[in-house]
Coordinates of C-alpha atoms and ligand atoms in Angstrom, one line a residue:
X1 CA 33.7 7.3 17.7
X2 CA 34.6 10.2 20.1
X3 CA 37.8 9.3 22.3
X4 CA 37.4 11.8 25.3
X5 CA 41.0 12.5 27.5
X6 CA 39.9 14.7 29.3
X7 CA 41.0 15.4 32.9
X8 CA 37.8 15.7 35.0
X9 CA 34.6 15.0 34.8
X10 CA 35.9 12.2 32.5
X11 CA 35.5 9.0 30.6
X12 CA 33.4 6.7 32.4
X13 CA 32.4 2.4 31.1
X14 CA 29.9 2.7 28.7
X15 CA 27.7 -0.1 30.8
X16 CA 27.6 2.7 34.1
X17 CA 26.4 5.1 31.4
X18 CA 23.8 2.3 30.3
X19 CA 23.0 1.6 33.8
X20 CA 22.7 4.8 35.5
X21 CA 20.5 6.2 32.9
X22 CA 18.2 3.0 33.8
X23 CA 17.9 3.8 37.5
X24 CA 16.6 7.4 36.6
X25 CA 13.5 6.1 34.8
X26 CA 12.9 2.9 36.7
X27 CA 15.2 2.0 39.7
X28 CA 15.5 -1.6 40.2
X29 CA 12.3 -2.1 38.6
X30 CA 10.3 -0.3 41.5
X31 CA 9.0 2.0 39.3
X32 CA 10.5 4.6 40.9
X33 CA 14.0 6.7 39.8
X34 CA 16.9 6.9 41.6
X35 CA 16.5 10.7 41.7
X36 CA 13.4 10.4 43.8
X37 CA 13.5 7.2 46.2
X38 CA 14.8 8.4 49.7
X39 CA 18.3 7.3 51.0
X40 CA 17.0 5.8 54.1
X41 CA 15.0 2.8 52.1
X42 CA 16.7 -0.6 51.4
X43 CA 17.1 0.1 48.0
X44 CA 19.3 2.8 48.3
X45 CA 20.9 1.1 51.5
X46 CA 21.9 -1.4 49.5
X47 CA 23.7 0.6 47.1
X48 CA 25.8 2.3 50.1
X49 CA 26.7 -1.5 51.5
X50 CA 28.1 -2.4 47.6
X51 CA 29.7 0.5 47.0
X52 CA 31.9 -0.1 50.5
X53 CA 32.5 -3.3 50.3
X54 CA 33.3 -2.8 46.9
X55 CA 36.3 0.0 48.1
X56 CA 37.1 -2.8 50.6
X57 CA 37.8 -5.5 48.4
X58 CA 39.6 -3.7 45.6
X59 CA 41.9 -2.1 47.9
X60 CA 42.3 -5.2 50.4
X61 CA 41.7 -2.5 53.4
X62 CA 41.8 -4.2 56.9
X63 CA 39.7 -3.4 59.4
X64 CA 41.1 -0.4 61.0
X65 CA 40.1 1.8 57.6
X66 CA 36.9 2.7 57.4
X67 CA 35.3 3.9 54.1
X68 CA 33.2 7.0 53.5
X69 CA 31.5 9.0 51.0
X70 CA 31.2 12.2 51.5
X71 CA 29.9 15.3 49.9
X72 CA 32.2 18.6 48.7
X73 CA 34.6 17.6 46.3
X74 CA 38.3 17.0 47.1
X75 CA 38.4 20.5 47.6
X76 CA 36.5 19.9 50.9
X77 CA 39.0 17.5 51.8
X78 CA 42.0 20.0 52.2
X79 CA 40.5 21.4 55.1
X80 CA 38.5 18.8 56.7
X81 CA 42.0 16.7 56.8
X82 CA 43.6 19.3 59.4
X83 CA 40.4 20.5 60.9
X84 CA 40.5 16.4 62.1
X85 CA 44.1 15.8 62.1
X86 CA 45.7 19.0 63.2
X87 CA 46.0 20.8 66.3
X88 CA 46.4 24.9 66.4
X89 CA 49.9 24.1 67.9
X90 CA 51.5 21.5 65.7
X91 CA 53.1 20.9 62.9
X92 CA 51.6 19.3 59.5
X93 CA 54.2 17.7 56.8
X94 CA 53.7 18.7 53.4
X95 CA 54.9 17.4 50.3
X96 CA 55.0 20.8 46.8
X97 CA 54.2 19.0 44.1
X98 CA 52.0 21.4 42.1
X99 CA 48.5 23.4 42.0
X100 CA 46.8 20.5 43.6
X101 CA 49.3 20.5 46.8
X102 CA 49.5 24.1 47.2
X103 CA 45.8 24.9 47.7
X104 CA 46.1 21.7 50.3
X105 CA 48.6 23.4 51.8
X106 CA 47.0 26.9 52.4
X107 CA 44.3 25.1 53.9
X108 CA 46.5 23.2 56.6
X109 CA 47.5 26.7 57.3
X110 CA 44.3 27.9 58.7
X111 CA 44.0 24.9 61.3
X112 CA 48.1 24.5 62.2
X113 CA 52.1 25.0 61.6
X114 CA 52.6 23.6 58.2
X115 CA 56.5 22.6 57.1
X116 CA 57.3 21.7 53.5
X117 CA 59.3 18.8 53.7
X118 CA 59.6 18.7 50.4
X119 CA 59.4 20.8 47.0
X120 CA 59.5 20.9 43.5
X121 CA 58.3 24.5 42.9
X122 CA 61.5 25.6 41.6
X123 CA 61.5 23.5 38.9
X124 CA 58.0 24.6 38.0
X125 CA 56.7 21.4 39.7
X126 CA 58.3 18.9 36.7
X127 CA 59.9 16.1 39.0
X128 CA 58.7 14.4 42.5
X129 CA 60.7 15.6 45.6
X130 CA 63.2 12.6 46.8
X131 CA 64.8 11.7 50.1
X132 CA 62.1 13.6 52.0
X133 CA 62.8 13.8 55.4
X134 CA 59.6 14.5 58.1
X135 CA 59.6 15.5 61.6
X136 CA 59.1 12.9 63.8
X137 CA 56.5 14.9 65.4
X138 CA 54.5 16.0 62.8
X139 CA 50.7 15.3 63.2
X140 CA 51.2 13.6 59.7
X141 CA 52.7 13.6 56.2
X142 CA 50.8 14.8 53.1
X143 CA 51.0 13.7 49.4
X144 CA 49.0 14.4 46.0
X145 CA 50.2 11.2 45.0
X146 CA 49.7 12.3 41.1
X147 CA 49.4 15.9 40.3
X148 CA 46.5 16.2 37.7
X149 CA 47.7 19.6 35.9
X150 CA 51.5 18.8 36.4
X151 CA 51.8 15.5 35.0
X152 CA 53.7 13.8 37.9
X153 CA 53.2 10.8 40.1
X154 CA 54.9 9.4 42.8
X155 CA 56.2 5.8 42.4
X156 CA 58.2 5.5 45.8
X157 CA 56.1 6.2 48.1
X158 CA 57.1 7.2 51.2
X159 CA 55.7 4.7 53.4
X160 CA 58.1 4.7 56.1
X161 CA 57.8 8.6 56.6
X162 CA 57.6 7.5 60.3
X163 CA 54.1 9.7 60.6
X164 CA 50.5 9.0 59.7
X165 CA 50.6 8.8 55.7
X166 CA 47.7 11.5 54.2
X167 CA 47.2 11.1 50.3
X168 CA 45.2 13.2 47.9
X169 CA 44.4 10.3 45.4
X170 CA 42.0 12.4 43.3
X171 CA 43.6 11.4 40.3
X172 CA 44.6 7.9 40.4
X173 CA 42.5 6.3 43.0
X174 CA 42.1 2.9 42.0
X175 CA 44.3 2.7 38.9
X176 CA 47.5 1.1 40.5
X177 CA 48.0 -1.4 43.2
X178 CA 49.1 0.7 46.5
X179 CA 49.4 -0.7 49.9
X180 CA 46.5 1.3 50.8
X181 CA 46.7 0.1 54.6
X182 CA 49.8 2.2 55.2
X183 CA 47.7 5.4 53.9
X184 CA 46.3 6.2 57.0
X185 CA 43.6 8.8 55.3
X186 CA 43.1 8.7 51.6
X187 CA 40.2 10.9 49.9
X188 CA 39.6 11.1 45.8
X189 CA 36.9 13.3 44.5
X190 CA 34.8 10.0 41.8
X191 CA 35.1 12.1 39.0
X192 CA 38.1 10.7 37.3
X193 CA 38.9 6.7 38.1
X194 CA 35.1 6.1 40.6
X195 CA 32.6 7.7 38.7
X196 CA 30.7 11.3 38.3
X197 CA 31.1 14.3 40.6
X198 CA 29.8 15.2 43.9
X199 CA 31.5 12.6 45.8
X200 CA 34.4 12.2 47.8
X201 CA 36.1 8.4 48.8
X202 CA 37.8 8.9 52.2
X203 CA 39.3 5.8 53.3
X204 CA 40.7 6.4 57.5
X205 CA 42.3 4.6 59.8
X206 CA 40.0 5.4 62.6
X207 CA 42.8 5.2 64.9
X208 CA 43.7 8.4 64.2
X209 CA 41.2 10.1 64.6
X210 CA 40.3 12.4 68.2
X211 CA 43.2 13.5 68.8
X212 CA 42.7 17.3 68.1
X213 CA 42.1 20.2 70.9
X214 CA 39.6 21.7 69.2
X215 CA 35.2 21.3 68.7
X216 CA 34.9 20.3 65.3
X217 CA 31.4 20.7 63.6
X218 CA 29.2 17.6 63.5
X219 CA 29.0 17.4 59.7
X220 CA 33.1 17.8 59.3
X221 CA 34.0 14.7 61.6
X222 CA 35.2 11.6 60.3
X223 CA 34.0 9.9 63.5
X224 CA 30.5 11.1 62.8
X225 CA 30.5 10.0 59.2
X226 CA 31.8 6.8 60.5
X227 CA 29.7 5.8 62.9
X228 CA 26.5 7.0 60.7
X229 CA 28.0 4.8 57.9
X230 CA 28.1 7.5 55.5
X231 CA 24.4 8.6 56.1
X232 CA 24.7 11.5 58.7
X233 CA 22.6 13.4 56.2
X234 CA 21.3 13.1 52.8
X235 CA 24.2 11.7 50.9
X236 CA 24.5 12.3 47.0
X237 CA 22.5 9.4 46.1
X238 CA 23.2 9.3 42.1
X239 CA 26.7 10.2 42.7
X240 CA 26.9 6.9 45.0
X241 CA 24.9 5.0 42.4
X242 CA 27.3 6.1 39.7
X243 CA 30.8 4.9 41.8
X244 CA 29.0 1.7 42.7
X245 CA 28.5 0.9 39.4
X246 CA 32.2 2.0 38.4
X247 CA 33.6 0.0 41.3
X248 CA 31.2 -3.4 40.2
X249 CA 33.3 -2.7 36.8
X250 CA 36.3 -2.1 38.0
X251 CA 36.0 -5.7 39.8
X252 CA 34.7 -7.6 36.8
X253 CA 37.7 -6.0 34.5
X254 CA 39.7 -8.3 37.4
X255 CA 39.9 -5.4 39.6
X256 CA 43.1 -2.8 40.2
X257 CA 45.9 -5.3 39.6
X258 CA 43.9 -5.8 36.4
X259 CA 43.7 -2.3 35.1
X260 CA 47.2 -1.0 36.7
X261 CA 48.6 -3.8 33.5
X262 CA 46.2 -1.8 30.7
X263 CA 46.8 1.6 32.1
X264 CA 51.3 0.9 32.1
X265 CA 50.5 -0.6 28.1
X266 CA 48.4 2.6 27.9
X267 CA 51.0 5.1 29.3
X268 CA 54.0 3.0 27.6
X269 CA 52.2 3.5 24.4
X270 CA 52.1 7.3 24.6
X271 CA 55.0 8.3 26.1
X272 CA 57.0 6.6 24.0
X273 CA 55.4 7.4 20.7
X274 CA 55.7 10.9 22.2
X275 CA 59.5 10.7 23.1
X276 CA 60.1 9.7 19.1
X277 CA 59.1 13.2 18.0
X278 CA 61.4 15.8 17.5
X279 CA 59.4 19.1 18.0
X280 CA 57.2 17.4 21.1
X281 CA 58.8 18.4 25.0
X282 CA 58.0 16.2 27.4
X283 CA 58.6 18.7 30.8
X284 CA 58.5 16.0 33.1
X285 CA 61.4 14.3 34.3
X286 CA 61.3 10.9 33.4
X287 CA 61.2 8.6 36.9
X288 CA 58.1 11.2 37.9
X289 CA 55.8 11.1 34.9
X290 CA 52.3 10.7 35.7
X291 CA 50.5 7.3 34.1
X292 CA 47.2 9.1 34.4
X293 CA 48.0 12.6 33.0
X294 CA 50.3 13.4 30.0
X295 CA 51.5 16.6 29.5
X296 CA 53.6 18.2 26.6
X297 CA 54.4 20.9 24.4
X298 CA 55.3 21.5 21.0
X299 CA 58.2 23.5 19.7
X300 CA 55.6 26.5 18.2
X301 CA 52.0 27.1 18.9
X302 CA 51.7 27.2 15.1
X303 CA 52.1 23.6 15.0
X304 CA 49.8 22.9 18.9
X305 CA 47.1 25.2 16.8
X306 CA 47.4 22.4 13.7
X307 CA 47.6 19.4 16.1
X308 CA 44.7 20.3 18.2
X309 CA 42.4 21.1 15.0
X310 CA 43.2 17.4 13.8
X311 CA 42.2 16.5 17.4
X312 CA 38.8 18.0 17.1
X313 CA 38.4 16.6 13.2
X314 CA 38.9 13.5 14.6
X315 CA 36.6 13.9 17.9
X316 CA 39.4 13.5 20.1
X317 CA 38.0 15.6 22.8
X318 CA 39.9 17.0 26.0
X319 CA 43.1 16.8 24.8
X320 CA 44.4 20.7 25.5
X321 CA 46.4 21.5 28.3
X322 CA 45.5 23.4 31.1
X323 CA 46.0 26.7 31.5
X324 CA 48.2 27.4 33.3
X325 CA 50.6 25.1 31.4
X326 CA 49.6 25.2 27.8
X327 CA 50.2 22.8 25.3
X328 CA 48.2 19.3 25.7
X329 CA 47.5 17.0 28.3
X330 CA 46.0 13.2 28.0
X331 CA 44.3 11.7 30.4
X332 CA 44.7 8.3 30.2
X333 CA 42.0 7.5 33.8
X334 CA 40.7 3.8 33.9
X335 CA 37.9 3.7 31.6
X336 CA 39.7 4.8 28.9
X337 CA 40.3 2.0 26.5
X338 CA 43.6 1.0 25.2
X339 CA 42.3 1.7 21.7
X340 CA 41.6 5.6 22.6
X341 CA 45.6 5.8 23.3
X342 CA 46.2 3.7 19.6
X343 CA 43.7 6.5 17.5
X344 CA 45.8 9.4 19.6
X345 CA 49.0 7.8 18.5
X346 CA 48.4 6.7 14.8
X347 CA 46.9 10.1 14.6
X348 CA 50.3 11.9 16.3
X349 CA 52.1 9.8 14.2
X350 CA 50.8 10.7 10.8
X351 CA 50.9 14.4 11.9
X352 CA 54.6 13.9 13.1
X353 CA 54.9 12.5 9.6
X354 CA 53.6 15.3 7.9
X355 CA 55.3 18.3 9.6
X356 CA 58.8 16.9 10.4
Ligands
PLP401 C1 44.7 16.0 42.6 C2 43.5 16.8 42.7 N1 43.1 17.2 44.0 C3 42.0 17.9 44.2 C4 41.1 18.2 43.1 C5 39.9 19.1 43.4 O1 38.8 18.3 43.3 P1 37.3 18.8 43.5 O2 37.1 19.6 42.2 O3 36.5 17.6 43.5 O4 37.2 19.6 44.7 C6 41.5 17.9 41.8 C7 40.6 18.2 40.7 O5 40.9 18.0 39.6 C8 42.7 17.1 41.6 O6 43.0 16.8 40.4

């Protein structure tokens, strides 16, 4: 059986594999695929209508956040945020927290002022800043509230930042229980906890929105998106189909209080077999470390060459760090079973064993 850790695209339920692959050949019976029905039918209507609701319900929104999908990757998200939230003579909070925050960041810069209210760059982004402190007149406050190549997470968040709260939730949408009405805009590219890539969740208070001085182009504001429900042009039909399906799962595991109790066993599990072996580094400082992505290093790359062979014999797949950090990094997203994180361990275990 392949266990599969990697960080993006990633491990998605078997049943949305089983499913999805159905609506290519024959959608919903109509004897039509998904891949060639047109968005504007009921069919594919109604997939939009689930796939919302289903966002609504898992994350107990009110009524002020409205729920989008949009196309371009997260990536897309880093500007669009300022473009709508920014004006050319004010001042955007950010939080340094890794890759992930800094290319946010030098997007923000393009639209506005941007002041880092908070950093952990000198530590070669290991820990989450604490005791933050934001202008009372920024335009808002942004967090990636868990750094995907870093390995961090923020557990406190900072709610009361006196500002409208931004999050980059890319990599653990869904797999904790936030109070997701005090994020006044979220956005997650699906391709880790919602599904496959080439969509975006945005979830916004609408209430923010409109406030800018400046023209911004029909197909980059949230208020158009909003008031087309999603379906100001072709939207990424399969992508949709694929986080519906996700999201359905997601509620029938019991939804995210549900899987937030799995994913802790999951991350309990490996950080602390981890923590038990000598030669392993775990860079992260404790109180930060990431329940979605864990990162570490061995004490030679002699023994990371040995232990990532094993990994491959034993079809352990996406289980080397990135780049720019080395060493290995587990992702341990929703849809990854409990079990994956027991092979990983008996297998680190008996390889601990072996070359202690
Ligand atoms: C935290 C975070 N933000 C943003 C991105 C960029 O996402 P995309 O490739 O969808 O643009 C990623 C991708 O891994 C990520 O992990």
């Amino acid at each position: 059986m392949m266990h599969n850790f990697n960080a993006g695209p990633s491990v998605l339920p078997i049943e949305v594999f089983q499913k999805a692959s159905e609506a290519v050949l024959n959608f919903h019976n109509s004897g039509l695929s998904i891949l060639e029905i047109g968005h504007r039918t009921s069919l594919f209507e109604e997939v939009m209508y689930e796939a919302r609701n289903l966002v609504k319900e898992l994350m107990l929104l009110d009524d002020d956040h409205e729920v989008l999908f949009l196309h371009g990757g997260a990536t897309t998200q880093f500007m669009q945020v300022p473009m709508n939230l920014l004006s050319e003579n004010e001042v955007a909070a950010y939080t340094e927290t890794g890759t992930w925050a800094e290319k946010a960041i030098k997007e923000a810069k393009l639209f506005g002022h941007v002041e880092i209210v908070g950093s952990s760059k000198e530590t070669n982004y290991t820990s989450i800043p604490k005791n933050i402190s934001v202008p009372a007149t920024a335009s808002y406050l942004h967090i990636t509230t868990n750094e995907t190549i870093a390995g961090t997470q923020w557990h406190q968040l900072p709610y009361d930042c006196g500002v409208p709260l931004v999050a980059d939730m890319s990599s653990d949408i869904l797999s904790r229980t936030l109070n997701f009405n005090q994020f006044d805009l979220i956005y997650a590219g699906a391709q880790k906890n919602m599904g496959a890539a080439g969509v975006n969740l945005v979830v916004v208070n609408k209430n923010i929105l409109g406030k800018v001085n400046r023209k911004i182009p029909t197909i980059l504001d949230y208020r158009n998106h909003i008031k087309e429900e999603s379906m100001l042009n072709t939207p990424p039909v399969f992508a949709v189909y694929v986080a519906m399906l996700t999201l359905r799962w997601l509620k029938g595991q019991g939804g995210v209080a549900a899987i937030e109790e799995i994913n802790n066993k999951k991350a309990e599990l490996l950080y602390s077999t981890l923590e038990k072996i000598p030669f392993i580094n775990l860079p992260v400082a404790k109180e930060d470390r990431s329940k979605m992505n864990v990162v570490f290093t061995m004490k030679n790359e002699k023994l990371e060459k040995e232990f990532l062979q094993l990994c491959n014999d034993h079809q352990m797949y996406g289980v080397k760090g990135h780049r720019s950090v080395g060493g290995f990094r587990i992702s341990l997203y929703n849809a990854l079973s409990l079990n994956s994180v027991w092979a990983f361990t008996d297998l680190m275990k008996h390889f601990a064993k072996t070359h202690g």
